[in-house]
Amino acid sequence: MRTTRGDDHGVTTPGALATGRAARRRAARRTTRTLAALTFAGAVAALAVALLGGPLAARGTGELRVPAAGATTVLRTVVFAALAIHLGELAGRRLAVGGPSPRPWSLYAALAGAAGAAGQIALLASVSDIDMATAYGTRDGRLLLLTANGFLAAAGCAALRRPALALVPLVLVIGAEALRAHPEQYTPEIGAALTAVHLPAASLWAGGLLCALRLMWLRRADRADALAVLSRYARPAAWLLALLAATGTASTLRKLPPDVILTSAYGRVLIAKLLLVAAVCALALTARRRLLQSRLDAQHPARAELALLTLVIVVSALLTVLPDPHWISARLGLR
């Protein structure tokens, strides 16, 4: 039987097709191994920041050591990440536009968030040397219990395949975290309101990007469809960034006195967060520029953006654990 050669007539032979498929499989395996290695390295870096960031930032400031700061930061990171994944998947339904979607992670994220909140209640009881019933009766204990129950209710909605209903308990989670994460000394209602806007915006930015990248990977065989997913994410992401900048700036001006920016742990960690956010914005702009050029490699800076956003979540959790910097400013004013 005569076989037509691909270089003579432009027809690809079965052998060439098999070779091409094998090469694509090898490339996919290399990409998977690389992503796994980078994910592991990022997880180690995030854990190191959570456990060691507080003591390093407080060195030389004269601030009192926060009991179990590292463990609390890890648990709060779990809560923030769970909220981001769940809200990102809820918002990501519009990114799919009827096409294939990856398996949802919202159920597991909600359960992890509930465990993170419950772990904080147990940690509160341990460091305060009180029993669990007394811990539940404290202000922080009640808010953490509301967070845990909100995540459990959201997990139930996901398990019953009613994902949209999960938005109601997640709003309760956001409210509880807003009241607890950034207490203000004089006008707490304003600080809580700012956080109630900042927290879901940040969660949608990070969680939405994760959902978009998962969709792009699932639809990578169709270049136009994969690019369309990232394009649908990029449009609202710009508005989210503007909202984050406004609420973050207002919260910083209220929370951090200018005379202790470099002499308080909170100020030092906040500077690190701002540098990370600046790098994230640069990566987002790079991805958007490539996206406008219809380049599929726009996903590469978007992946790096997601990795840095993970560190931003860890640093944000650390900020909620560090002591209020106002007492340092007051101490300096008395000298």
Coordinates of C-alpha atoms in Angstrom, one line a residue:
M1 CA 0.0 0.0 0.0
R2 CA 1.4 3.4 -1.0
T3 CA 1.7 6.1 1.7
T4 CA 1.7 9.7 0.8
R5 CA 4.6 11.7 2.2
G6 CA 3.7 14.8 4.1
D7 CA 6.7 16.8 2.6
D8 CA 5.6 16.1 -0.9
H9 CA 1.9 16.8 -0.8
G10 CA 1.3 18.6 2.5
V11 CA -0.4 15.4 3.9
T12 CA 0.6 14.3 7.4
T13 CA 1.3 10.6 7.7
P14 CA 0.0 8.5 10.6
G15 CA 3.6 8.2 12.0
A16 CA 4.0 12.0 12.0
L17 CA 0.6 12.4 13.8
A18 CA 1.7 9.9 16.5
T19 CA 5.0 11.7 16.9
G20 CA 3.3 15.0 17.3
R21 CA 0.9 13.6 19.9
A22 CA 3.8 12.1 21.9
A23 CA 5.7 15.4 21.8
R24 CA 2.6 17.2 23.1
R25 CA 2.2 14.7 25.9
R26 CA 5.8 15.1 26.9
A27 CA 5.4 18.8 26.9
A28 CA 2.3 18.6 29.0
R29 CA 4.1 16.3 31.5
R30 CA 7.0 18.8 31.7
T31 CA 4.6 21.7 32.3
T32 CA 2.7 19.7 35.0
R33 CA 6.0 18.9 36.8
T34 CA 7.1 22.5 36.6
L35 CA 3.9 23.8 37.9
A36 CA 3.9 21.2 40.7
A37 CA 7.5 22.2 41.7
L38 CA 6.6 25.9 41.6
T39 CA 3.5 25.2 43.7
F40 CA 5.4 23.3 46.3
A41 CA 8.1 26.1 46.5
G42 CA 5.4 28.7 46.8
A43 CA 3.7 26.8 49.6
V44 CA 6.9 26.5 51.5
A45 CA 7.6 30.3 51.0
A46 CA 4.0 31.2 52.1
L47 CA 4.4 29.0 55.2
A48 CA 7.7 30.6 56.1
V49 CA 6.2 34.1 55.8
A50 CA 3.3 33.1 58.0
L51 CA 5.4 31.5 60.7
L52 CA 8.4 33.8 60.7
G53 CA 7.1 37.1 59.3
G54 CA 5.8 38.5 62.5
P55 CA 8.9 38.0 64.7
L56 CA 11.2 39.3 62.0
A57 CA 9.0 42.4 61.4
A58 CA 8.8 43.2 65.1
R59 CA 12.6 42.9 65.7
G60 CA 13.9 46.1 67.2
T61 CA 10.4 47.8 67.5
G62 CA 9.9 47.1 71.3
E63 CA 6.5 45.6 70.6
L64 CA 5.2 42.8 72.8
R65 CA 5.3 39.3 71.3
V66 CA 1.9 38.2 70.1
P67 CA 1.1 34.7 71.4
A68 CA 0.9 32.0 68.7
A69 CA 1.2 34.6 66.0
G70 CA 2.5 32.1 63.4
A71 CA -0.2 29.6 64.0
T72 CA -2.9 32.3 63.9
T73 CA -1.5 33.6 60.7
V74 CA -1.6 30.2 59.1
L75 CA -5.3 29.7 60.2
R76 CA -6.3 33.1 59.0
T77 CA -4.6 32.5 55.7
V78 CA -6.7 29.4 55.3
V79 CA -9.9 31.4 56.0
F80 CA -8.9 34.1 53.5
A81 CA -7.9 31.6 50.8
A82 CA -11.1 29.6 51.3
L83 CA -13.2 32.7 50.9
A84 CA -11.2 33.7 47.7
I85 CA -11.7 30.2 46.1
H86 CA -15.4 30.0 46.9
L87 CA -16.2 33.6 45.8
G88 CA -14.0 33.2 42.7
E89 CA -15.9 30.1 41.6
L90 CA -19.2 31.8 42.1
A91 CA -18.1 34.7 40.0
G92 CA -16.3 32.4 37.6
R93 CA -19.5 30.9 36.3
R94 CA -19.8 33.9 34.0
L95 CA -16.3 33.1 32.7
A96 CA -17.3 29.7 31.4
V97 CA -20.2 31.0 29.2
G98 CA -21.7 27.6 28.8
G99 CA -18.5 25.7 27.9
P100 CA -16.7 23.0 29.9
S101 CA -15.7 23.9 33.4
P102 CA -13.2 22.3 35.8
R103 CA -14.4 20.3 38.9
P104 CA -15.4 22.8 41.6
W105 CA -13.3 23.3 44.7
S106 CA -15.9 25.3 46.6
L107 CA -17.0 22.5 48.9
Y108 CA -13.4 21.7 50.0
A109 CA -12.6 25.4 50.3
A110 CA -15.7 26.0 52.5
L111 CA -14.8 23.0 54.8
A112 CA -11.2 24.3 55.0
G113 CA -12.5 27.7 55.9
A114 CA -14.7 26.3 58.7
A115 CA -11.7 24.3 60.0
G116 CA -9.5 27.4 60.0
A117 CA -12.1 29.4 62.0
A118 CA -12.6 26.6 64.4
G119 CA -8.9 26.2 64.8
Q120 CA -8.7 29.8 65.8
I121 CA -11.3 29.3 68.5
A122 CA -9.2 26.4 69.9
L123 CA -6.1 28.5 69.7
L124 CA -7.8 31.4 71.5
A125 CA -8.8 29.1 74.3
S126 CA -5.3 27.7 74.5
V127 CA -3.3 31.0 74.6
S128 CA -5.9 32.6 77.0
D129 CA -5.9 29.5 79.3
I130 CA -9.7 29.3 79.2
D131 CA -12.1 26.5 78.3
M132 CA -13.9 26.3 75.0
A133 CA -17.2 27.4 76.4
T134 CA -15.6 30.6 77.8
A135 CA -13.8 31.2 74.5
Y136 CA -17.1 31.0 72.6
G137 CA -18.4 33.7 74.9
T138 CA -15.8 36.3 74.0
R139 CA -16.2 38.8 71.2
D140 CA -13.6 37.1 69.0
G141 CA -15.0 33.7 69.8
R142 CA -18.5 34.6 68.8
L143 CA -17.3 36.2 65.5
L144 CA -15.1 33.1 64.8
L145 CA -18.1 30.9 65.5
L146 CA -20.2 32.9 63.0
T147 CA -17.4 32.5 60.4
A148 CA -17.2 28.8 61.0
N149 CA -20.9 28.3 60.7
G150 CA -21.1 30.5 57.6
F151 CA -18.5 28.3 55.9
L152 CA -20.3 25.2 56.9
A153 CA -23.6 26.5 55.5
A154 CA -21.8 27.4 52.3
A155 CA -20.3 23.9 52.1
G156 CA -23.9 22.5 52.5
C157 CA -25.0 24.7 49.6
A158 CA -22.1 23.4 47.5
A159 CA -22.8 19.8 48.5
L160 CA -26.5 20.1 47.5
R161 CA -25.5 21.6 44.2
R162 CA -27.1 25.0 45.0
P163 CA -23.9 27.1 44.7
A164 CA -25.7 30.5 44.3
L165 CA -27.3 30.1 47.7
A166 CA -23.8 30.0 49.3
L167 CA -23.5 33.7 48.7
V168 CA -25.8 34.4 51.7
P169 CA -23.6 32.6 54.4
L170 CA -20.5 33.9 52.7
V171 CA -21.8 37.5 53.2
L172 CA -22.0 36.6 56.9
V173 CA -18.4 35.4 56.8
I174 CA -17.3 38.7 55.3
G175 CA -19.2 40.6 57.9
A176 CA -17.7 38.7 60.8
E177 CA -14.2 39.0 59.4
A178 CA -14.7 42.7 58.8
L179 CA -15.7 43.2 62.5
R180 CA -12.8 41.1 63.7
A181 CA -9.9 41.6 61.3
H182 CA -9.4 45.4 61.5
P183 CA -10.8 46.8 64.7
E184 CA -10.6 50.6 64.8
Q185 CA -9.9 52.4 68.1
Y186 CA -12.3 55.3 67.7
T187 CA -14.8 54.7 64.9
P188 CA -14.8 50.9 64.4
E189 CA -17.9 51.0 62.2
I190 CA -15.9 52.9 59.5
G191 CA -13.0 50.5 59.6
A192 CA -15.4 47.5 59.4
A193 CA -17.2 49.0 56.4
L194 CA -13.9 49.6 54.6
T195 CA -12.9 46.0 55.3
A196 CA -16.3 44.7 54.2
V197 CA -15.6 46.1 50.8
H198 CA -11.9 45.4 50.6
L199 CA -12.1 41.7 51.6
P200 CA -14.6 40.5 48.9
A201 CA -12.9 42.6 46.3
A202 CA -9.5 41.0 47.1
S203 CA -11.1 37.6 47.2
L204 CA -12.8 38.1 43.8
W205 CA -9.5 39.2 42.3
A206 CA -7.4 36.3 43.5
G207 CA -10.2 33.6 43.3
G208 CA -11.4 34.8 40.0
L209 CA -7.9 34.6 38.5
L210 CA -7.5 31.1 39.8
C211 CA -10.8 30.1 38.2
A212 CA -9.8 31.8 34.9
L213 CA -6.5 30.0 34.8
R214 CA -8.1 26.6 35.5
L215 CA -10.6 27.3 32.7
M216 CA -7.8 28.2 30.4
W217 CA -5.9 25.0 31.1
L218 CA -9.1 23.0 30.5
R219 CA -9.6 24.7 27.1
R220 CA -6.0 25.1 26.1
A221 CA -6.6 23.1 22.8
D222 CA -8.8 26.0 21.6
R223 CA -6.6 29.1 21.6
A224 CA -9.5 31.6 20.9
D225 CA -11.6 30.1 23.7
A226 CA -8.8 30.1 26.2
L227 CA -8.0 33.8 25.5
A228 CA -11.6 34.7 25.7
V229 CA -11.7 33.3 29.3
L230 CA -8.8 35.5 30.4
S231 CA -10.3 38.5 28.6
R232 CA -13.6 38.1 30.4
Y233 CA -11.7 38.1 33.7
A234 CA -9.5 41.1 32.9
R235 CA -12.4 43.5 32.4
P236 CA -13.9 43.4 35.9
A237 CA -10.4 42.9 37.4
A238 CA -9.5 46.5 36.6
W239 CA -12.4 47.8 38.6
L240 CA -11.6 45.5 41.4
L241 CA -8.1 46.9 41.5
A242 CA -9.4 50.4 41.7
L243 CA -11.7 49.5 44.5
L244 CA -8.9 47.8 46.4
A245 CA -6.6 50.8 46.0
A246 CA -9.3 53.2 47.3
T247 CA -10.3 51.1 50.4
G248 CA -6.8 49.9 51.1
T249 CA -5.5 53.5 51.1
A250 CA -8.3 54.7 53.4
S251 CA -7.8 51.8 55.8
T252 CA -4.0 52.5 55.9
L253 CA -4.5 56.2 56.7
R254 CA -6.7 55.2 59.5
K255 CA -4.7 52.3 60.9
L256 CA -1.1 53.4 60.5
P257 CA 0.3 56.7 62.0
P258 CA 2.9 58.1 59.6
D259 CA 5.6 58.5 62.3
V260 CA 5.8 54.7 62.9
I261 CA 5.8 53.4 59.3
L262 CA 9.3 52.0 59.7
T263 CA 9.4 51.5 63.4
S264 CA 6.4 49.2 63.8
A265 CA 5.9 45.6 62.7
Y266 CA 2.6 46.6 61.1
G267 CA 4.2 49.4 59.0
R268 CA 7.0 47.1 57.9
V269 CA 4.7 44.3 56.8
L270 CA 2.4 46.8 55.1
I271 CA 5.4 48.1 53.0
A272 CA 6.1 44.5 52.0
K273 CA 2.5 44.1 51.0
L274 CA 2.5 47.2 48.9
L275 CA 5.6 46.1 47.1
L276 CA 4.0 42.7 46.4
V277 CA 0.8 44.5 45.1
A278 CA 2.9 46.7 42.9
A279 CA 4.6 43.6 41.4
V280 CA 1.2 42.0 40.9
C281 CA -0.1 45.1 39.1
A282 CA 2.9 45.0 36.8
L283 CA 2.3 41.3 36.0
A284 CA -1.4 42.1 35.4
L285 CA -0.5 44.8 32.9
T286 CA 1.9 42.5 31.1
A287 CA -0.8 39.8 30.8
R288 CA -3.3 42.4 29.6
R289 CA -0.9 43.7 26.9
R290 CA -0.2 40.2 25.6
L291 CA -3.9 39.5 25.7
L292 CA -4.6 42.5 23.5
Q293 CA -2.1 41.0 21.1
S294 CA -4.0 37.7 21.2
R295 CA -0.9 35.9 22.6
L296 CA -1.6 32.7 24.4
D297 CA 1.4 33.2 26.6
A298 CA -0.6 35.9 28.4
Q299 CA -1.3 33.1 30.9
H300 CA 2.4 33.0 32.0
P301 CA 2.4 36.4 33.7
A302 CA -1.1 35.6 34.9
R303 CA 0.2 32.5 36.7
A304 CA 3.0 34.6 38.3
E305 CA 0.4 37.1 39.3
L306 CA -1.6 34.4 41.0
A307 CA 1.5 33.2 42.9
L308 CA 2.2 36.6 44.2
L309 CA -1.4 37.1 45.1
T310 CA -1.1 34.0 47.3
L311 CA 1.7 35.7 49.2
V312 CA -0.4 38.9 49.4
I313 CA -3.1 36.8 51.1
V314 CA -0.5 35.5 53.6
V315 CA 0.8 39.0 54.3
S316 CA -2.8 40.3 54.7
A317 CA -3.5 37.5 57.3
L318 CA -0.3 38.5 59.1
L319 CA -1.4 42.1 59.2
T320 CA -4.5 41.1 61.1
V321 CA -2.4 39.4 63.8
L322 CA 0.2 42.1 64.4
P323 CA -0.4 44.6 67.3
D324 CA -2.0 48.0 66.7
P325 CA 0.8 50.5 65.8
H326 CA -0.9 53.4 67.5
W327 CA 0.6 52.6 70.9
I328 CA 4.1 53.1 69.5
S329 CA 3.1 56.5 68.1
A330 CA 1.6 57.4 71.5
R331 CA 4.8 56.3 73.3
L332 CA 6.9 58.4 71.0
G333 CA 4.6 61.4 71.6
L334 CA 5.2 61.2 75.3
R335 CA 8.9 61.5 75.0

